[in-house]
Amino acid sequence: MKKLVQDFEVLHKEELNDGTFVIDVKASAPLPDIKPGQFVNVLVENAANTFLRRPLSIHFVDYEKNIIKLYIKKIGEGTTKLGELLLGDKLNIVFPLGNQYSIPKNSKTLLIGGGCGVAPLLYLAKHLKDAGNEVTTILGVRSAYDAVELDPYKQYGRIFVTTEDGSIGEKGYPTQHSVLNEKFDYTFTCGPEPMMKAVATYSKSKNIPCEVSLENTMACGFGACLCCVTDTKRGNICTCTEGPVFNINELKW
Amino acid sequence: MVNLEVKLKDLILKNPVMTASGTFGYGEEFEDFIDISQLGGILVKGTTRHHREGNPYPRMAETPSGMLNAVGLQNKGVEYFCDNIYPRINHYNTNILVNVSGSVIEDYVETAAMINELDKIPAIELNISCPNVKEGGMAFGTSCASAASVVREVRKVYKKHLMVKLSPNVTDITEIAKAVEEEGADSVSLINTLLGMAIDSETRKPLLSTVTGGLSGPCVKPVALRMVWQVFNAVNIPIVGLGGIMNAKDAIEFILAGASAIQIGTANFIDPQITVKVVEGIKEYMIRHQVENVTDLIGAIKTQ
């Protein structure tokens, strides 16, 4: 798939809570085919300490409107600057990058997202449903305040929430949710590494395939710098080109 | 019409813009973004005698106006390059240079000898300045005696253009430049990365698995520019300047300081099309300043 570098226009911005927002960016040319799990690398301008691009999961793609949705949590200067973008502003983006989640057919799929790691799961949920799968999503967050943007998942399947303080949904971590007692054929996860490792352990115990999306610090995003490597059974490989999605059997987890 | 052609002794570049090793993969990574034949040359990833896994993650830390890396010369070794990568890239209509690195002199010599047999590789860049490997690398480039010895031995087996990449992590870079010139280097490229480090004050841990790493990006440009100018005044062989070049203006500054050609490194990560933009920008500068040949700009800094 050909990689592109293009100026996008900020078309819409929605604050989900104090630290999290979704921006819709419109491409200047018709979007190429974008797969669930792929990411973009965006240029943050006018931020003195943000030298490198910021890799961000693709949250959703709307081909009719020619937009990509990015789900962003303000963590440092770069993401905070992105939160200050105004409608009409330009955003320079290198895309589409990385591999993709596998899309099985007619299976029971379980998606587990933690915090802003939920970002790629909405687009994945759509593709899974389109392929005839049953989709169950669990979002793990700290408290009700962070349980944002649940409705969009409902059109693709069931959505459950776990909170650390029990303020909404089941109390605990997503890997402790009661729905895990059901039988699933595949798990897909993105979020903090301890959570993904717990999902991997669960999947291994049930003997079902599990794919995780890793988030390593990277410079280029397309395999040139060799900075974002993951230590796999095949040695050090680039997370940006051979990932970000890995089957857990490839990893040394 | 402006003439962008430059010569590094016998090595003819259609323009002075090359890529820095370790920032441009094998060129293939950039094929979606640019026409590689528009460049003066590309420097492929540091190649060693044997396969190297490189250093553990994390290998990179962002810094103000730059980045630290500790990749540690991850590559599949020279035989894999010759058998698998070279056949894929030798159709590029540009100069392909291989950056050659090693832990011991024999490794440099054997690697250089194998690359010498590749028809479409007109030159190597001898990397005696990598700060991210435990043995060899920068150790060769930080004393005149060891720099001279590795160049002397490689010169015996390598018959084409021999470029030597110098380390800035020395007291006087001109002494090293003179030492490698004396041993038959055809050109020098400078600078490799500056040794640096970064700490997370919250966790009190270093940000790189190796603690220290190589600093690159626009933050190193003034140091690189100064060293190019010093070396220009010290040796008679051509200089390839690099260190934080982000645009054509930066490239022109290096040429004015004495570089016959330049390499673009870290900027490739920010803008994968930067190299061809710099070629265009150099042309535009020459037209604006009524400079017919880019060679007229080499060392043309007005110090009086």
XYZ file of C-alpha atoms in Angstrom:
557
model
C 0.000 0.000 0.000
C 1.455 3.336 -1.068
C 2.301 5.681 1.770
C 1.476 9.342 1.369
C 2.353 12.669 2.937
C -0.482 15.155 2.725
C -1.988 18.261 4.273
C -5.332 17.583 5.928
C -7.849 20.182 7.105
C -9.337 20.101 10.585
C -13.060 19.833 9.927
C -14.497 19.048 13.326
C -13.320 18.754 16.907
C -15.175 17.146 19.760
C -13.978 17.362 23.362
C -14.912 14.085 25.060
C -13.657 15.227 28.448
C -10.896 17.473 29.773
C -8.071 15.460 28.354
C -9.545 13.569 25.438
C -10.814 14.748 22.081
C -11.627 13.482 18.622
C -10.700 15.479 15.540
C -11.972 14.879 12.044
C -9.395 15.749 9.417
C -10.310 16.005 5.758
C -7.892 14.766 3.123
C -6.995 16.934 0.144
C -7.251 13.940 -2.206
C -9.483 10.855 -2.110
C -8.383 8.600 0.749
C -6.721 5.303 -0.119
C -7.942 2.034 1.395
C -7.137 2.208 5.114
C -7.124 -0.923 7.282
C -8.137 -1.213 10.944
C -5.071 -0.998 13.175
C -3.120 1.289 10.876
C -1.845 4.624 12.111
C -0.841 8.091 10.960
C 2.191 10.209 11.875
C 1.238 13.847 12.321
C 3.414 16.925 12.297
C 2.952 19.170 15.320
C 3.840 22.722 14.447
C 4.855 25.597 16.718
C 5.722 23.392 19.675
C 9.284 24.124 20.786
C 9.952 20.750 22.401
C 8.050 18.596 19.942
C 10.547 17.811 17.241
C 9.249 14.517 15.912
C 5.878 13.648 14.434
C 3.299 12.056 16.710
C 2.089 8.573 15.752
C -1.676 8.240 16.312
C -4.067 5.370 15.784
C -6.697 5.767 13.112
C -9.948 5.897 15.066
C -12.295 5.793 12.106
C -12.404 6.467 8.371
C -15.394 8.018 6.614
C -14.784 7.619 2.892
C -17.957 9.511 1.967
C -16.774 12.620 3.758
C -13.127 11.817 2.956
C -12.166 12.170 6.617
C -10.025 10.333 9.130
C -11.008 10.535 12.793
C -8.224 10.725 15.373
C -8.905 9.971 19.037
C -6.322 11.818 21.085
C -5.487 12.091 24.752
C -3.473 15.115 25.848
C -0.392 13.613 27.413
C 2.506 15.903 26.574
C 3.222 19.066 24.662
C 2.640 17.496 21.253
C -0.826 16.137 21.921
C -1.745 19.290 23.868
C -0.820 21.384 20.815
C -2.975 19.139 18.660
C -5.833 19.895 21.057
C -5.386 23.584 20.282
C -5.954 23.133 16.562
C -8.811 25.223 15.213
C -11.317 24.323 12.552
C -9.767 25.008 9.166
C -6.203 24.521 10.423
C -3.873 22.345 8.361
C -2.373 19.155 9.688
C 0.433 17.462 7.776
C 0.085 13.690 7.947
C 2.134 10.704 6.783
C -0.223 7.760 6.248
C -1.421 5.014 6.144
C 1.271 3.318 8.218
C 1.703 -0.126 9.695
C -0.080 -3.424 9.277
C -3.601 -4.257 10.396
C -5.690 -6.422 12.681
C -6.780 -9.711 11.100
C -10.433 -9.859 10.143
C -11.900 -13.324 10.729
C -15.332 -14.272 9.416
C -18.501 -15.286 11.266
C -16.744 -15.552 14.626
C -17.293 -14.316 18.161
C -14.768 -11.532 18.631
C -13.766 -9.758 21.823
C -12.202 -6.290 21.732
C -10.553 -4.927 24.858
C -9.360 -1.345 25.072
C -7.743 0.513 27.946
C -7.715 4.304 28.253
C -6.859 6.042 24.982
C -5.739 2.645 23.686
C -9.346 2.262 22.656
C -8.570 4.507 19.663
C -8.222 1.879 16.890
C -11.007 -0.385 18.147
C -14.007 1.469 16.723
C -12.804 1.094 13.134
C -11.882 -2.510 13.890
C -15.374 -3.150 15.286
C -16.893 -1.892 12.024
C -14.705 -4.155 9.880
C -15.398 -7.152 12.101
C -19.136 -6.620 11.929
C -18.972 -6.102 8.152
C -17.287 -9.521 7.900
C -20.138 -11.175 9.751
C -18.539 -11.381 13.178
C -20.241 -10.881 16.497
C -18.470 -7.988 18.235
C -18.147 -7.515 21.986
C -16.106 -4.555 23.219
C -14.912 -3.898 26.747
C -13.508 -0.498 27.603
C -11.428 -0.239 30.750
C -11.088 3.212 32.327
C -10.399 4.813 35.701
C -13.844 6.231 36.374
C -17.151 7.228 34.792
C -15.598 10.528 33.702
C -13.289 8.643 31.342
C -15.996 6.373 29.944
C -16.524 8.497 26.859
C -17.793 7.778 23.374
C -19.534 4.475 24.107
C -22.495 4.924 21.756
C -20.655 4.495 18.436
C -19.774 0.907 19.398
C -23.415 -0.012 19.815
C -24.031 -0.088 16.063
C -21.436 -2.847 15.738
C -22.201 -4.972 18.789
C -22.178 -4.948 22.567
C -20.137 -2.500 24.636
C -19.196 -2.993 28.286
C -17.250 -0.806 30.659
C -15.073 -1.488 33.656
C -13.915 1.272 35.983
C -11.223 1.111 38.623
C -13.465 2.934 41.115
C -16.691 1.178 40.132
C -18.417 4.466 39.245
C -19.857 2.939 36.076
C -19.973 -0.581 34.686
C -18.227 -3.357 36.556
C -15.557 -2.460 39.067
C -12.061 -3.680 38.226
C -10.013 -4.205 35.112
C -11.431 -5.198 31.715
C -9.852 -8.644 32.005
C -11.973 -9.187 35.138
C -15.301 -8.437 33.399
C -17.987 -11.108 33.765
C -18.588 -11.259 30.007
C -15.217 -13.020 29.736
C -17.011 -16.102 31.032
C -18.583 -16.402 27.601
C -16.740 -18.251 24.881
C -14.932 -16.140 22.255
C -13.016 -17.140 19.134
C -10.636 -14.152 18.882
C -9.378 -11.321 21.081
C -8.073 -7.965 19.901
C -6.605 -5.427 22.281
C -4.960 -2.034 22.512
C -3.997 -0.122 25.627
C -1.457 -0.112 28.447
C 1.022 -2.970 28.237
C 0.056 -4.595 31.587
C -3.567 -4.737 30.396
C -2.596 -6.190 27.014
C -0.429 -8.787 28.752
C -3.414 -9.742 30.904
C -5.530 -10.090 27.744
C -2.772 -12.240 26.247
C -2.736 -14.465 29.330
C -6.523 -14.804 29.188
C -6.393 -15.678 25.475
C -3.668 -18.258 25.979
C -5.636 -19.876 28.793
C -8.639 -20.149 26.454
C -6.418 -21.176 23.555
C -7.771 -18.466 21.244
C -5.803 -16.167 18.921
C -4.964 -12.748 20.333
C -3.695 -9.672 18.520
C -2.254 -6.678 20.338
C -1.389 -3.217 19.048
C 1.903 -1.965 20.443
C 2.782 1.663 20.985
C 6.533 2.180 20.924
C 8.259 5.523 20.631
C 9.151 6.051 17.015
C 10.771 8.655 14.835
C 9.860 8.022 11.204
C 6.933 5.574 11.300
C 7.899 3.839 8.043
C 10.865 1.622 8.824
C 13.813 3.922 8.201
C 15.063 4.824 11.678
C 14.871 1.416 13.407
C 14.052 3.152 16.703
C 10.692 1.552 17.509
C 11.781 -2.069 17.552
C 9.993 -4.803 19.462
C 11.915 -7.797 20.739
C 10.158 -10.705 19.047
C 10.911 -14.357 18.467
C 12.358 -13.200 15.114
C 14.637 -10.674 16.860
C 14.301 -6.899 16.893
C 11.733 -5.844 14.308
C 10.170 -2.477 13.550
C 6.871 -1.897 15.313
C 5.941 0.671 12.660
C 6.198 -1.595 9.620
C 5.849 -5.153 10.952
C 3.313 -3.944 13.522
C 1.819 -2.152 15.298
C -0.450 -5.199 15.433
C 1.195 -8.423 16.529
C -0.159 -11.872 17.219
C 0.976 -12.638 20.773
C 2.691 -15.789 19.504
C 5.240 -13.556 17.767
C 6.117 -11.741 20.980
C 8.204 -12.903 23.900
C 5.297 -12.313 26.292
C 20.397 27.142 -16.159
C 22.182 26.353 -12.956
C 24.733 23.573 -12.707
C 24.305 21.473 -9.586
C 26.921 18.844 -10.381
C 29.710 18.356 -7.881
C 32.728 16.090 -7.850
C 34.151 14.370 -4.819
C 37.443 13.609 -6.544
C 36.406 10.941 -9.087
C 32.882 10.532 -7.703
C 30.406 12.623 -9.684
C 27.162 13.667 -8.005
C 24.357 15.161 -10.107
C 23.694 17.483 -7.195
C 25.173 17.933 -3.726
C 22.277 16.335 -1.853
C 22.833 12.924 -0.325
C 21.146 11.075 2.517
C 22.783 10.256 5.833
C 23.324 6.627 6.698
C 20.864 5.183 9.185
C 18.156 7.676 8.315
C 17.243 6.463 4.848
C 17.063 2.695 5.232
C 18.055 1.200 1.882
C 16.208 3.857 -0.072
C 13.241 1.542 -0.557
C 11.478 2.979 2.480
C 11.283 6.316 0.631
C 10.160 5.120 -2.797
C 6.533 6.022 -2.057
C 7.515 9.587 -1.233
C 10.231 10.653 -3.673
C 12.031 9.810 -6.893
C 15.374 8.634 -5.560
C 17.094 9.279 -8.890
C 16.735 12.995 -8.198
C 19.363 12.791 -5.443
C 23.118 13.131 -5.686
C 23.551 9.946 -3.721
C 22.182 7.783 -0.972
C 24.019 6.296 1.968
C 22.512 3.001 2.966
C 22.272 1.723 6.508
C 25.461 0.979 8.429
C 26.657 -2.458 7.359
C 28.874 -4.758 9.398
C 30.711 -8.003 8.720
C 28.156 -10.005 10.692
C 24.467 -9.722 11.560
C 23.799 -7.326 14.449
C 20.574 -7.184 16.464
C 21.312 -3.669 17.656
C 20.552 -2.392 21.140
C 17.450 -3.183 23.201
C 14.414 -0.900 23.144
C 14.161 1.981 24.082
C 16.554 3.289 21.491
C 15.301 6.787 20.937
C 14.521 9.869 22.973
C 13.208 13.128 21.627
C 15.073 16.263 22.692
C 14.424 19.949 22.069
C 15.141 20.402 18.338
C 16.536 16.938 17.945
C 16.670 13.353 19.042
C 18.976 10.851 20.663
C 19.318 7.417 19.149
C 20.996 4.233 20.274
C 20.062 1.892 17.457
C 23.460 0.235 17.579
C 23.981 -0.636 13.909
C 21.179 -3.172 13.584
C 21.711 -4.853 10.213
C 21.831 -8.311 8.695
C 25.507 -8.243 7.807
C 27.402 -7.604 4.584
C 26.705 -10.976 2.987
C 22.968 -10.491 3.341
C 23.374 -7.009 1.882
C 25.310 -8.265 -1.137
C 22.985 -11.215 -1.805
C 19.577 -9.804 -0.971
C 19.480 -6.030 -0.703
C 21.953 -4.946 -3.367
C 20.085 -6.767 -6.186
C 16.888 -4.965 -5.169
C 18.360 -1.460 -5.142
C 21.155 -1.446 -7.720
C 18.811 -0.047 -10.376
C 18.617 3.316 -8.590
C 19.904 5.989 -10.928
C 22.005 7.641 -8.259
C 25.203 6.945 -6.367
C 24.651 4.253 -3.769
C 27.208 4.368 -0.984
C 27.458 1.767 1.745
C 28.272 2.871 5.246
C 30.746 0.315 6.591
C 31.219 -0.231 10.292
C 32.929 -2.739 12.517
C 34.182 -3.768 15.924
C 37.682 -4.768 14.892
C 39.836 -3.716 11.925
C 39.499 -7.120 10.243
C 35.722 -6.638 10.113
C 36.093 -3.294 8.337
C 38.584 -4.766 5.895
C 36.549 -7.853 5.049
C 33.331 -5.854 4.672
C 34.999 -3.232 2.484
C 36.559 -5.935 0.314
C 33.158 -7.512 -0.308
C 31.547 -4.185 -1.145
C 34.453 -3.450 -3.490
C 33.147 -6.220 -5.762
C 29.721 -4.621 -6.237
C 29.669 -2.804 -9.598
C 26.961 -0.302 -8.739
C 28.486 0.823 -5.458
C 31.040 3.498 -6.376
C 32.069 4.378 -2.833
C 31.918 3.450 0.816
C 31.626 5.633 3.839
C 33.844 4.242 6.556
C 32.047 4.701 9.846
C 34.671 5.227 12.524
C 32.311 7.332 14.559
C 29.256 5.380 15.678
C 28.729 6.172 19.369
C 26.272 3.328 19.965
C 28.341 0.167 19.804
C 30.283 -1.222 22.722
C 33.399 -2.053 20.776
C 34.939 -0.346 17.795
C 32.827 2.297 16.111
C 33.616 5.624 17.651
C 36.689 4.255 19.423
C 38.424 4.162 16.037
C 37.515 7.716 15.234
C 38.588 9.414 18.414
C 42.328 8.976 18.181
C 44.545 9.832 15.245
C 46.493 6.576 15.502
C 43.472 4.268 15.431
C 41.662 6.316 12.767
C 44.801 6.161 10.633
C 45.243 2.426 11.132
C 41.710 1.458 10.096
C 41.843 3.709 7.019
C 45.282 2.353 6.096
C 44.109 -1.267 6.212
C 40.842 -0.639 4.371
C 42.664 1.397 1.729
C 44.687 -1.705 0.848
C 41.578 -3.648 -0.212
C 39.133 -0.955 -1.238
C 39.902 0.428 -4.682
C 37.048 2.886 -5.215
C 36.110 6.131 -3.504
C 36.786 5.933 0.223
C 34.861 8.429 2.335
C 35.543 8.483 6.075
C 32.844 9.609 8.477
C 34.251 11.568 11.375
C 33.149 11.783 14.976
C 32.527 15.170 16.588
C 33.308 13.647 19.985
C 36.949 14.696 19.846
C 39.047 17.583 21.065
C 40.259 18.597 17.609
C 38.473 17.138 14.590
C 41.026 18.603 12.172
C 43.737 16.307 13.543
C 41.627 13.226 12.790
C 40.727 14.592 9.351
C 44.383 15.138 8.528
C 45.284 11.660 9.780
C 42.759 9.931 7.510
C 43.689 12.151 4.557
C 47.293 11.099 5.065
C 46.264 7.425 4.819
C 44.485 7.866 1.529
C 40.893 8.788 2.323
C 39.284 10.341 -0.762
C 36.847 12.462 1.219
C 35.549 12.983 4.738
C 31.966 13.270 5.903
C 31.115 15.046 9.117
C 29.630 15.039 11.635
C 28.327 11.797 13.062
C 26.109 12.201 16.134
C 27.208 13.930 19.320
C 27.297 11.726 22.389
C 24.472 12.689 24.721
C 21.991 11.353 27.235
C 18.507 11.903 28.600
C 16.952 11.153 31.979
C 13.337 10.862 33.114
C 13.365 12.862 36.341
C 10.134 11.224 37.553
C 11.388 7.668 37.329
C 15.086 8.634 37.741
C 15.828 6.312 34.858
C 17.738 6.981 31.651
C 15.509 7.212 28.575
C 17.773 4.981 26.496
C 18.551 1.342 27.217
C 22.211 2.180 26.654
C 22.051 5.289 28.892
C 23.977 7.343 26.323
C 23.197 7.811 22.647
C 23.879 9.939 19.597
C 22.323 13.387 19.329
C 21.144 14.598 15.925
C 18.814 17.182 14.450
C 18.934 20.958 14.173
C 20.287 21.271 17.742
C 23.684 20.015 16.487
C 23.848 22.188 13.369
C 26.036 25.004 14.746
C 28.586 22.463 16.012
C 28.585 20.616 12.684
C 28.921 23.818 10.691
C 31.887 24.924 12.798
C 33.609 21.569 12.336
C 33.074 21.567 8.556
C 34.628 25.002 8.377
C 37.584 23.956 10.550
C 38.206 20.818 8.503
C 37.862 22.771 5.251
C 40.743 24.891 6.404
C 42.828 21.873 7.373
C 42.617 19.306 4.550
C 42.690 19.205 0.755
C 40.189 16.393 0.189
C 36.483 17.141 -0.360
C 34.152 17.383 2.599
C 30.602 16.111 2.865
C 28.781 18.136 5.506
C 25.961 16.931 7.686
C 24.391 17.636 11.030
C 20.886 18.998 11.492
C 20.186 20.073 7.911
C 16.431 20.707 7.750
C 16.110 22.793 4.567
C 17.958 24.267 1.591
C 19.151 27.261 3.587
C 20.929 24.939 6.027
C 22.442 23.016 3.104
C 23.775 26.225 1.535
C 25.350 27.190 4.879
C 27.291 23.897 4.950
C 28.450 24.414 1.371
C 29.559 27.958 2.175
C 31.461 26.588 5.185
C 33.377 24.280 2.859
C 31.270 21.217 2.124
C 31.295 19.980 -1.482
C 28.170 17.957 -0.813
C 25.776 17.523 2.074
C 23.828 14.727 3.698
C 20.329 14.978 5.086
C 19.657 12.748 8.062
C 17.155 13.220 10.849
C 15.031 15.552 8.699
C 14.021 12.500 6.632
C 11.983 11.330 9.627
C 10.055 14.596 9.849
C 9.505 15.092 6.140
C 10.168 12.070 3.928
C 10.238 14.397 0.905
C 12.785 16.813 2.360
C 15.713 15.673 0.187
C 14.132 16.588 -3.141
C 12.834 19.835 -1.633
C 16.405 20.732 -0.673
C 17.596 20.077 -4.243
C 14.916 22.482 -5.495
C 15.756 25.013 -2.793
C 19.436 25.003 -3.723
C 18.480 25.694 -7.351
C 16.228 28.537 -6.279
C 19.016 30.033 -4.140
C 21.480 29.856 -7.040
C 19.072 31.582 -9.413
C 18.336 34.271 -6.848
C 22.051 34.845 -6.210
C 23.034 34.418 -9.863
C 25.361 31.512 -9.126
C 25.977 29.392 -12.209
C 27.810 26.451 -10.627
C 27.087 25.155 -7.170
C 30.825 24.498 -6.864
C 31.306 28.286 -6.809
C 29.681 28.247 -3.364
C 32.006 25.713 -1.759
C 33.863 27.452 1.036
C 32.639 30.805 -0.242
C 31.924 32.132 3.237
C 33.035 35.774 3.543
C 35.032 35.986 6.746
C 36.459 39.424 6.030
